[in-house]
Short mmCIF file of C-alpha atoms in Angstrom, two decimals:
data_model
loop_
_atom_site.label_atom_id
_atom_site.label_comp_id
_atom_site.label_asym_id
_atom_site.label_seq_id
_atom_site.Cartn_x
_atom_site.Cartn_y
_atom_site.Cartn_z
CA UNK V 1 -55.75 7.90 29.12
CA UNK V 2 -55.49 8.06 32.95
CA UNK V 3 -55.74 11.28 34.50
CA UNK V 4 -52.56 12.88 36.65
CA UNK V 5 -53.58 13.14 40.12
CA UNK V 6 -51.20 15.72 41.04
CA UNK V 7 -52.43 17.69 38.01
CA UNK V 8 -54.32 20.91 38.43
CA UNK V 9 -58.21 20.68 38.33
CA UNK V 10 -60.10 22.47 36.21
CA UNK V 11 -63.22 24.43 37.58
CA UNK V 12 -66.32 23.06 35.44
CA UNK V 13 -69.67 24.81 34.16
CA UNK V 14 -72.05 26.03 37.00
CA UNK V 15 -75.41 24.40 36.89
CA UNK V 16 -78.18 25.48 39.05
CA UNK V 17 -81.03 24.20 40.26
CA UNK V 18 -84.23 26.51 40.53
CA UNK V 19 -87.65 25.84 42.08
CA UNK V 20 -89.17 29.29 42.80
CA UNK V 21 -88.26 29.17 46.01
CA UNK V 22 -86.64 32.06 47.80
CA UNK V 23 -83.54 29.61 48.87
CA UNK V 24 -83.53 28.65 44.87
CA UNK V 25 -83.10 32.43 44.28
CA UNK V 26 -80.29 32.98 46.75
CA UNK V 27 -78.48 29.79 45.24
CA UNK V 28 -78.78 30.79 41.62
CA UNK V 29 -77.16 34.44 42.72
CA UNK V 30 -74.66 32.77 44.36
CA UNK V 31 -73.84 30.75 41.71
CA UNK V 32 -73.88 33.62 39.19
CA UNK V 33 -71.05 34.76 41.28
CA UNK V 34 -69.24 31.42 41.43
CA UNK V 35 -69.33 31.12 37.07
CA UNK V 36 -68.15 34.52 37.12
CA UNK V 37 -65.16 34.09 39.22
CA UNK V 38 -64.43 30.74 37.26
CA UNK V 39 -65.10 32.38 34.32
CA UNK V 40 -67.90 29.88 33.06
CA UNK V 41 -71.56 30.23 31.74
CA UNK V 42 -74.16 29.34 34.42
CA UNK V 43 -77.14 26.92 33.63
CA UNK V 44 -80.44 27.18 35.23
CA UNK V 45 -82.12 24.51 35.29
CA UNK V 46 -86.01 23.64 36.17
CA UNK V 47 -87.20 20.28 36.49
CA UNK V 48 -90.53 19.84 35.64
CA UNK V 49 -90.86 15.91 36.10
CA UNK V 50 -93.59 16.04 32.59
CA UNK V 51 -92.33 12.52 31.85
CA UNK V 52 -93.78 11.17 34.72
CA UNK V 53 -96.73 13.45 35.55
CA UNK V 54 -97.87 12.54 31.87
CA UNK V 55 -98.97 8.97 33.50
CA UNK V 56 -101.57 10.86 35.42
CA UNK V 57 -102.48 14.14 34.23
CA UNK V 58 -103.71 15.52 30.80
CA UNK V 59 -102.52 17.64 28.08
CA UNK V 60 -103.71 21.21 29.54
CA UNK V 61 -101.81 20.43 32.51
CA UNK V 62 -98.66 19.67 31.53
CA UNK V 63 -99.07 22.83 28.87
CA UNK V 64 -99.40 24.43 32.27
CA UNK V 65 -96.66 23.43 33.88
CA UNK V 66 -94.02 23.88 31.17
CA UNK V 67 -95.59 27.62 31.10
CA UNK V 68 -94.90 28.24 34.73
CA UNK V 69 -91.27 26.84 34.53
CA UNK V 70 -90.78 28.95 31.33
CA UNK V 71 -91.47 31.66 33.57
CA UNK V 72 -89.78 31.24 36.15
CA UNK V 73 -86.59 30.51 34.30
CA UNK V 74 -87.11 33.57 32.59
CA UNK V 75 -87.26 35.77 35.46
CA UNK V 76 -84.44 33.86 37.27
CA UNK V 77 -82.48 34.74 34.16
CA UNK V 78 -83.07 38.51 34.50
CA UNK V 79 -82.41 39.16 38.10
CA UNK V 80 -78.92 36.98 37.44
CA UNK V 81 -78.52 39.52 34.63
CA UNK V 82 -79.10 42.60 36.70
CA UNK V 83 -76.25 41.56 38.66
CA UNK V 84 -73.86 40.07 36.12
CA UNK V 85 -74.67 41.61 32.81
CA UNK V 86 -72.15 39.99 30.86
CA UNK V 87 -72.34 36.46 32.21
CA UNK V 88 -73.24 33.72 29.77
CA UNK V 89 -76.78 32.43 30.69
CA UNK V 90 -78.89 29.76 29.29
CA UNK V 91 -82.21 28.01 30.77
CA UNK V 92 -83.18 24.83 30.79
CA UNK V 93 -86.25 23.10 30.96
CA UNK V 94 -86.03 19.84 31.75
CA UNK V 95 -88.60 16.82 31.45
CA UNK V 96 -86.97 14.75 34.13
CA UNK V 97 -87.40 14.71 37.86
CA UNK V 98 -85.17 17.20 39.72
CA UNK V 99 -82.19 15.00 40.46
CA UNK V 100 -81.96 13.17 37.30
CA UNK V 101 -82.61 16.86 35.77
CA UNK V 102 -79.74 18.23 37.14
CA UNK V 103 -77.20 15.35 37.56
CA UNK V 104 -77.83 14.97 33.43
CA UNK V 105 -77.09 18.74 32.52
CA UNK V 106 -74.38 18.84 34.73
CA UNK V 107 -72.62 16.01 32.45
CA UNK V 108 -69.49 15.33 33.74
CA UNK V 109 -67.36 18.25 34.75
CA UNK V 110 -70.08 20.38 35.87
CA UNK V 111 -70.27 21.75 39.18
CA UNK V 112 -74.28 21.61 40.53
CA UNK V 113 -75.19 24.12 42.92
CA UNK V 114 -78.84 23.82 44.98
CA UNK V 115 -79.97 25.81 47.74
CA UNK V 116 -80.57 24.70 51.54
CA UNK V 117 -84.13 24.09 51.16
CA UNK V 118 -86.73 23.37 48.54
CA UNK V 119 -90.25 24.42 48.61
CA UNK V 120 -91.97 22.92 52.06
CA UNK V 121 -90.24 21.63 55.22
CA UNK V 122 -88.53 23.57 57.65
CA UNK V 123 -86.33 26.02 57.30
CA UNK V 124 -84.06 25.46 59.96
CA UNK V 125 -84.45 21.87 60.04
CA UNK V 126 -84.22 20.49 57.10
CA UNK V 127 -82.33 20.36 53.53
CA UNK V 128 -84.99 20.11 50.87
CA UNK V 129 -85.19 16.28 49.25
CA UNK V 130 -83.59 17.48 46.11
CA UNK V 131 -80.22 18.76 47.71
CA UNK V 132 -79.96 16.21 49.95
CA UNK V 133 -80.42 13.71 46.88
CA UNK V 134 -77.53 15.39 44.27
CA UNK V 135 -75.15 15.94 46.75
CA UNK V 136 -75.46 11.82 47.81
CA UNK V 137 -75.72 10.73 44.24
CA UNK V 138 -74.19 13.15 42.12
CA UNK V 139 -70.99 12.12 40.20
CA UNK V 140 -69.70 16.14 40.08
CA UNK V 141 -69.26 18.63 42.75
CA UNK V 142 -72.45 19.84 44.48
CA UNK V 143 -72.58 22.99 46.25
CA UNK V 144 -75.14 23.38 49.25
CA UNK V 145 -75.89 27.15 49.41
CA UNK V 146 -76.30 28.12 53.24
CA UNK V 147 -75.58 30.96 55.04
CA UNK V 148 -76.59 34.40 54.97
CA UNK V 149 -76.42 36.12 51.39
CA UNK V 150 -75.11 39.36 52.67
CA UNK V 151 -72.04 37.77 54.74
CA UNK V 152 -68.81 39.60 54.42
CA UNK V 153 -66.51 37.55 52.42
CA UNK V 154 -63.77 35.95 55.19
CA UNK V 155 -60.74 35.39 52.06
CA UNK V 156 -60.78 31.64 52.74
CA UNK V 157 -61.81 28.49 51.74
CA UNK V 158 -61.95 25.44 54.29
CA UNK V 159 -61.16 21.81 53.58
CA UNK V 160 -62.09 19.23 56.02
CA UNK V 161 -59.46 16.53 55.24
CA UNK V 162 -58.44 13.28 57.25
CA UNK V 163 -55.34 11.66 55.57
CA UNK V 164 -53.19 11.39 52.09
CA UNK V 165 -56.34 9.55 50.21
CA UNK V 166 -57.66 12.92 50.24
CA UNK V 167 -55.54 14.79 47.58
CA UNK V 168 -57.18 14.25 44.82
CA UNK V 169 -60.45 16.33 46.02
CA UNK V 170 -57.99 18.75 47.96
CA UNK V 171 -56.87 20.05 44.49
CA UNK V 172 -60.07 21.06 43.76
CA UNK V 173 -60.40 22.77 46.84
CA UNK V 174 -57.44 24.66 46.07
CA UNK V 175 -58.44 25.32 42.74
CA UNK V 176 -61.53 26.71 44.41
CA UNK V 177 -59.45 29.13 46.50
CA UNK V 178 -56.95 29.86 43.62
CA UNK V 179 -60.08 31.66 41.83
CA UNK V 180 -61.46 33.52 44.48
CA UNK V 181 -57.50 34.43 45.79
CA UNK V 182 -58.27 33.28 49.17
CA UNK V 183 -56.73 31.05 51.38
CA UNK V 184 -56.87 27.55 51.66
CA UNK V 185 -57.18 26.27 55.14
CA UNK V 186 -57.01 22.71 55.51
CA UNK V 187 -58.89 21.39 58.92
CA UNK V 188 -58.63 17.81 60.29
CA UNK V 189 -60.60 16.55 63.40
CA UNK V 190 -59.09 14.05 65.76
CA UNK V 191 -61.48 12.27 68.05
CA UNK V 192 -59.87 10.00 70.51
CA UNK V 193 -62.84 8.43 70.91
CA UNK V 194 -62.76 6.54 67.58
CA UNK V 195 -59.74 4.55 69.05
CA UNK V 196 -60.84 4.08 72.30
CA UNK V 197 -61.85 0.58 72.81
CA UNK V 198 -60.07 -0.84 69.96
CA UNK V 199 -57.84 -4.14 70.51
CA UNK V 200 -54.28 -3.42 72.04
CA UNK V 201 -54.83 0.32 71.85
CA UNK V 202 -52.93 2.20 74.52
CA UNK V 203 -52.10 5.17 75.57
CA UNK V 204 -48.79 5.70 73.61
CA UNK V 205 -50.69 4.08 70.88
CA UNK V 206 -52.85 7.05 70.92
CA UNK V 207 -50.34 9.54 71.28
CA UNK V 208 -48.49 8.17 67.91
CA UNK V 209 -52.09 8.38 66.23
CA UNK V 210 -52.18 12.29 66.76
CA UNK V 211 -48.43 12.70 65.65
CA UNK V 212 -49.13 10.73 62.74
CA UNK V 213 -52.37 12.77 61.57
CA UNK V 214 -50.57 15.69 62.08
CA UNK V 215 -47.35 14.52 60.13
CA UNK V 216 -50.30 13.59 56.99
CA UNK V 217 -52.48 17.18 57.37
CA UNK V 218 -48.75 18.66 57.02
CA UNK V 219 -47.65 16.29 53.95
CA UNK V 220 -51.01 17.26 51.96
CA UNK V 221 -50.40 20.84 52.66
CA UNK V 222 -47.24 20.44 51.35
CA UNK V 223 -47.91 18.85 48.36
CA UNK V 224 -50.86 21.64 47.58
CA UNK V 225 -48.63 24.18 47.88
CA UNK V 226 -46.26 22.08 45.18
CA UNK V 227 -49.47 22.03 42.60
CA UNK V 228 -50.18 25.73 43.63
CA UNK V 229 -46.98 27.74 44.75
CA UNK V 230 -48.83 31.20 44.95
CA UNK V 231 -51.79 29.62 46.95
CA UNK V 232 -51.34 30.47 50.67
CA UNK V 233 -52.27 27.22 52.57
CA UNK V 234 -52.77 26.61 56.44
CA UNK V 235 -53.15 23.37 58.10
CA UNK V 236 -54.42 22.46 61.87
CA UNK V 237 -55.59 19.65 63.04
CA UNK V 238 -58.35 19.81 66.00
CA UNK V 239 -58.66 17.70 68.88
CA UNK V 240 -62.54 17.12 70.15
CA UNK V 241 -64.99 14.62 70.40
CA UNK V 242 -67.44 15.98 67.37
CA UNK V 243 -66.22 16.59 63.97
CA UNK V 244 -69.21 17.59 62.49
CA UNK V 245 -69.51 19.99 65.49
CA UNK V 246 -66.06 21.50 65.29
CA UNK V 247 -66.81 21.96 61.48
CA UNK V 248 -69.56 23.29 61.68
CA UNK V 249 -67.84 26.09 64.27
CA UNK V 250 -65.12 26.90 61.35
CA UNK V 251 -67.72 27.49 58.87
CA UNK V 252 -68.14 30.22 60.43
CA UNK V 253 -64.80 32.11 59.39
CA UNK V 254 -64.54 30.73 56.02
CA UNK V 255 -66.73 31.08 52.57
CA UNK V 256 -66.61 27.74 51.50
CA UNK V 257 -66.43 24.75 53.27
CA UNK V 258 -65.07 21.78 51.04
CA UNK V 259 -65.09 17.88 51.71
CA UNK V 260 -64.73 14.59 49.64
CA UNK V 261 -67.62 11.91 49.80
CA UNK V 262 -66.30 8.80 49.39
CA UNK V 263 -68.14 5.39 48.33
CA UNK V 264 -70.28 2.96 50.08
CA UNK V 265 -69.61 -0.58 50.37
CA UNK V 266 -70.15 -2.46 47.32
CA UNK V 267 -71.39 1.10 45.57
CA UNK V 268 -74.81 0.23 47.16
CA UNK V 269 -77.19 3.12 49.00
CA UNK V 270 -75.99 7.05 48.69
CA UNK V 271 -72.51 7.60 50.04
CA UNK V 272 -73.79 10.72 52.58
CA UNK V 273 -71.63 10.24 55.05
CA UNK V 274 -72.91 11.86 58.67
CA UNK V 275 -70.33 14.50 58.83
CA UNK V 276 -71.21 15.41 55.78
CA UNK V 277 -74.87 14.96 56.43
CA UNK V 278 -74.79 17.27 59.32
CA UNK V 279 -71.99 19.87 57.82
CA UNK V 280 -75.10 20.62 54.99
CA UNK V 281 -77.43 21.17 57.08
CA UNK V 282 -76.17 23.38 59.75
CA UNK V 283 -73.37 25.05 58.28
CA UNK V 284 -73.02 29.22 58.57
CA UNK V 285 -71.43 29.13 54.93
CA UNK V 286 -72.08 27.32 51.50
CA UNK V 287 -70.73 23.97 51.47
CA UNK V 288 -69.36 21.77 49.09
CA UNK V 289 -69.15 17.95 48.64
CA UNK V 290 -66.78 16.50 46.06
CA UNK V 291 -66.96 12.77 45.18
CA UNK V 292 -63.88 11.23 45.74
CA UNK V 293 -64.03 9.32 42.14
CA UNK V 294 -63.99 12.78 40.97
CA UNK V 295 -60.97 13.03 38.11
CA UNK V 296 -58.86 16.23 38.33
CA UNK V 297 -57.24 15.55 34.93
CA UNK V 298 -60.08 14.74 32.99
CA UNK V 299 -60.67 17.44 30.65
CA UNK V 300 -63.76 15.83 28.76
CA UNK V 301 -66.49 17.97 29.99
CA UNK V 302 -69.56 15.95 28.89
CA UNK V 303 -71.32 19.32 29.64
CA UNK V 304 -75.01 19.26 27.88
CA UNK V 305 -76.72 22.58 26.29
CA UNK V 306 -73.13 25.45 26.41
CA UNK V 307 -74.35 28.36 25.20
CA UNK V 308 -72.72 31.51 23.70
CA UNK V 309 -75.81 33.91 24.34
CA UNK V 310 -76.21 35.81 27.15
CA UNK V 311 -79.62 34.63 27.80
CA UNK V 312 -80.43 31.29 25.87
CA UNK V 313 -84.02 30.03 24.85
CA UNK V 314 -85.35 27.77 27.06
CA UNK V 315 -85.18 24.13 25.94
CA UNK V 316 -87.28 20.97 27.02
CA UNK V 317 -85.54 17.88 27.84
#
């Protein structure tokens, strides 16, 4: 049955990914914090990759590994516990690389959260190879934890939208700021210099190009605020001559930063576009990409390992 588009979302299971590194920690806080304001278990999740390191390395060291991610699922669980005691919390340990890992337990109507940087690379450079890879390839919501972990929360939640095709990962965005009861602020960038050169583009041509994103930013505000009457949502649109840069300088007053990732041609190569490239790696606050495809109405979670225990035995696989 085909999903209503116009429908409220549902916020999905929190899945995190953990490596032992201290970005891994921050994320898997943060995302304690996110399942408790949607009111879902968290998942951590530690991909081990045994499936293919059994090609090349014996029995005692896989035993090995496995131990070590037991570990540090284990302790991962704790501190989460320390600061959410009555959170739902299971662990996984999975047998697959990190992105198939989490992209799999996620199912699909989880919501995968990773941290800024994996172990290696630099810090202020770089987002760490797994991140980078869900939030290209993922099918769900991913959730690029940046920022700094003691920021003041601002009581808002940014969107960076461009016309009407963008509604149906808008709703999630409000359904992201319905939970925390912030505001939704929706933010649209116009850069003149995307019709400059164009065939038969003139001035006035221009002119009716601004009115007419404007007049769209508007219309999807208004038809948020007819899915969520109670949700308090503001719309601007920008003018400059670098989105990712004028995003990038609103992340600053906002906790969440939300855009959609569309497809690429022919559904070849990751769809990463380079706003959203650049938006995950230099953003002040977490940010989150949602795949257009993404289905508000579909209520078929697909979720893999729910668990009703507070702190679940670790599983392989």
């Amino acid at each position: 049955m085909a999903s209503d588009p116009t429908a409220r979302p549902e916020l999905g299971n929190i899945v995190v990914g953990v490596d032992g590194s201290p970005s891994a920690r921050t994320a898997a806080l943060w995302a304690a914090a996110e399942a408790d304001q949607r009111g879902r278990p968290l998942r951590l999740v530690h991909a081990v990759d045994t499936d293919r390191r059994a090609l090349f390395a014996n029995a005692d060291t896989i035993q090995t590994v496995r131990e070590a991610g037991r570990d540090l699922l284990t302790e991962t669980a704790n501190a989460v516990h320390e600061c959410f005691p009555d959170l739902t919390v299971t662990r996984e340990l999975s047998r697959q690389e990190p992105i198939a890992g989490l992209r799999a337990s996620a199912g699909r109507r989880g919501t995968i959260v990773v941290g800024h940087r994996g172990l290696g690379g630099f810090s202020t450079l770089m987002l760490g190879s797994v991140g980078l890879g869900v939030a290209a390839r993922a099918d769900v919501p991913v959730i690029v934890v940046r920022g700094e972990s003691e920021r003041p929360e601002a009581g808002s939640v940014t969107a960076a939208v461009s016309d009407a095709t963008d509604l149906g990962w808008l709703l999630f965005a409000a359904a992201e700021a319905d939970a925390r009861k912030a505001v939704l602020r929706l933010v649209s960038v116009w850069n003149v210099l995307t019709h400059v050169g164009r065939v038969a583009t003139m001035l006035d041509d221009l002119d009716g190009i601004a009115r007419a994103r404007v007049q769209q930013v508007k219309d999807l505000a208004d038809q948020v605020r007819e899915v969520y009457p109670d949700l308090i949502v503001g719309h601007h649109v920008e003018t400059g001559t670098s989105t990712p840069g004028i995003l990038i300088e609103a992340s600053v007053h906002t906790d969440l930063v939300v855009m959609g990732r569309g497809r690429r041609p022919l559904g070849i190569g990751p769809s990463l576009g380079r706003v959203a490239h650049t938006l995950i790696h230099h953003a002040h606050c977490p940010v989150e990409i949602v795949p257009s495809s993404f289905a508000a109405g579909d209520d078929e979670s697909g979720e893999s390992g729910e668990s009703g225990t507070t702190t679940a035995g670790t599983t392989t696989g």
